[in-house]
XYZ file of C-alpha atoms in Angstrom:
168
model
C 122.907 191.271 41.783
C 120.820 194.332 42.223
C 122.021 197.828 41.046
C 122.570 198.773 44.729
C 124.748 195.692 45.359
C 126.781 196.480 42.153
C 127.287 200.006 43.263
C 128.517 198.924 46.667
C 130.865 196.296 45.080
C 132.232 198.979 42.724
C 132.906 201.137 45.902
C 134.836 198.291 47.551
C 136.910 197.651 44.351
C 137.760 201.349 44.192
C 138.686 201.572 47.885
C 140.821 198.375 47.415
C 142.762 200.197 44.830
C 143.103 203.293 46.963
C 144.207 201.657 50.065
C 146.708 199.061 48.424
C 150.014 200.150 49.838
C 148.678 203.391 51.253
C 150.056 203.973 54.893
C 148.575 207.492 55.123
C 147.198 210.424 53.120
C 144.359 211.349 50.980
C 144.210 208.007 49.122
C 143.894 206.119 52.367
C 141.270 208.408 53.775
C 139.289 208.197 50.623
C 139.600 204.456 50.571
C 138.384 204.270 54.213
C 135.434 206.563 53.366
C 134.483 204.306 50.472
C 134.625 201.157 52.623
C 132.260 202.758 55.148
C 129.896 203.755 52.402
C 129.808 200.321 50.862
C 129.061 198.804 54.327
C 126.249 201.167 54.858
C 124.880 200.053 51.461
C 124.883 196.504 52.780
C 128.204 195.137 51.431
C 129.817 193.136 54.169
C 133.144 193.106 52.199
C 133.275 196.649 52.888
C 133.511 196.110 56.666
C 135.981 193.141 56.193
C 138.214 195.049 53.911
C 138.195 198.055 56.250
C 139.099 195.693 59.134
C 141.990 194.387 57.146
C 143.104 197.882 56.415
C 143.066 198.976 59.966
C 144.924 195.699 60.936
C 147.600 196.436 58.376
C 147.962 199.963 59.769
C 148.356 198.483 63.221
C 145.088 199.880 64.592
C 143.902 196.747 66.117
C 141.055 197.972 68.146
C 139.438 199.453 65.090
C 140.209 196.323 63.026
C 138.457 194.134 65.733
C 135.512 196.437 65.723
C 135.085 196.241 61.917
C 135.799 192.377 61.857
C 132.816 192.169 64.358
C 130.678 194.285 61.970
C 131.711 191.999 59.030
C 130.717 188.996 61.069
C 127.394 190.517 62.170
C 126.697 191.219 58.383
C 127.192 187.501 57.683
C 130.855 187.401 56.642
C 132.173 184.276 58.316
C 135.683 184.899 57.065
C 135.896 187.512 59.981
C 135.896 184.485 62.391
C 139.585 183.756 61.882
C 140.982 187.214 62.547
C 138.641 187.678 65.444
C 139.676 184.427 66.974
C 143.485 185.452 66.426
C 142.725 188.769 68.115
C 141.307 187.028 71.016
C 144.001 184.482 71.204
C 146.714 187.050 71.256
C 144.825 189.960 72.914
C 145.357 192.444 69.946
C 142.681 195.037 69.805
C 140.534 193.124 72.360
C 140.659 191.338 75.730
C 142.687 188.148 75.409
C 140.095 185.245 75.669
C 142.057 182.028 74.690
C 138.977 179.784 75.527
C 136.719 181.684 73.093
C 139.343 182.003 70.550
C 140.250 178.351 70.556
C 136.533 177.325 70.361
C 136.110 179.572 67.346
C 139.152 178.020 65.621
C 138.087 174.530 66.354
C 134.585 175.241 65.001
C 136.046 176.792 61.684
C 138.609 174.074 61.301
C 136.028 171.330 61.790
C 133.586 172.590 59.252
C 133.662 170.134 56.344
C 132.078 170.634 52.869
C 130.447 174.038 53.768
C 130.222 176.709 51.247
C 130.075 179.740 53.629
C 133.630 179.403 54.734
C 136.586 179.304 52.384
C 139.083 176.667 52.371
C 141.725 179.126 53.050
C 139.985 180.143 56.278
C 139.649 176.547 57.315
C 143.569 176.056 56.655
C 144.350 179.235 58.625
C 142.285 178.005 61.636
C 143.970 174.577 61.554
C 147.564 176.131 61.419
C 146.801 178.663 64.238
C 145.585 175.678 66.263
C 148.508 173.624 65.326
C 150.918 176.446 66.292
C 149.076 177.018 69.711
C 149.234 173.270 70.502
C 152.828 172.821 69.367
C 154.171 175.685 71.451
C 151.953 175.195 74.480
C 150.975 178.741 74.253
C 147.943 179.471 76.342
C 147.172 175.719 76.491
C 148.720 172.461 77.349
C 151.385 171.435 74.857
C 150.113 168.596 72.610
C 152.416 167.644 69.755
C 150.269 164.744 68.414
C 147.155 167.075 68.186
C 149.291 169.739 66.576
C 150.450 167.232 63.955
C 146.864 166.231 63.359
C 145.801 169.791 62.576
C 148.799 170.230 60.284
C 148.077 167.188 58.417
C 144.507 168.177 57.896
C 145.474 171.550 56.660
C 148.157 169.972 54.354
C 145.486 167.469 53.000
C 143.552 170.565 52.008
C 146.487 171.829 50.121
C 147.866 174.337 52.464
C 151.440 175.161 51.313
C 152.183 176.645 54.809
C 151.097 173.316 56.536
C 153.154 171.161 53.917
C 156.320 173.314 54.608
C 155.756 173.119 58.396
C 155.418 169.252 58.188
C 158.466 169.048 55.893
C 160.494 170.983 58.476
C 159.414 168.481 61.187
C 160.433 165.623 59.004
C 156.908 164.350 58.410
């Protein structure tokens, strides 16, 4: 890690500490400033964490904009929240076809290091819920169960709980 990368990482860590549980005020503003600075220094985590901060504050348009910046910077973790935003139309125009394509792509990636198991599990769970409820697409219980079982096989406590609730 270069000294610039270390400095940017330190800014992200400080911003994380400042924005934790901050809903407004000087701490939040300073955290946002530090995330932006880290991103300008080339740290994609700054963009991703700033997007999460805006999402937690309910500013979905800004969240989507920063998730897109994180994705453009190479952070594939931003795909799941972007797909969810497109699926539900939060902060961006609803585009269920593009959202489902993203989710299926993420869920289908096996043995890749650039996407976390948690992100794969989340993609599978969102797909399962959409298929189970028939929301924005044709209801398909068998396909829903398939995605839940795959997420449970990866160790997702949420998927395991949902399967238990369904008597599986």
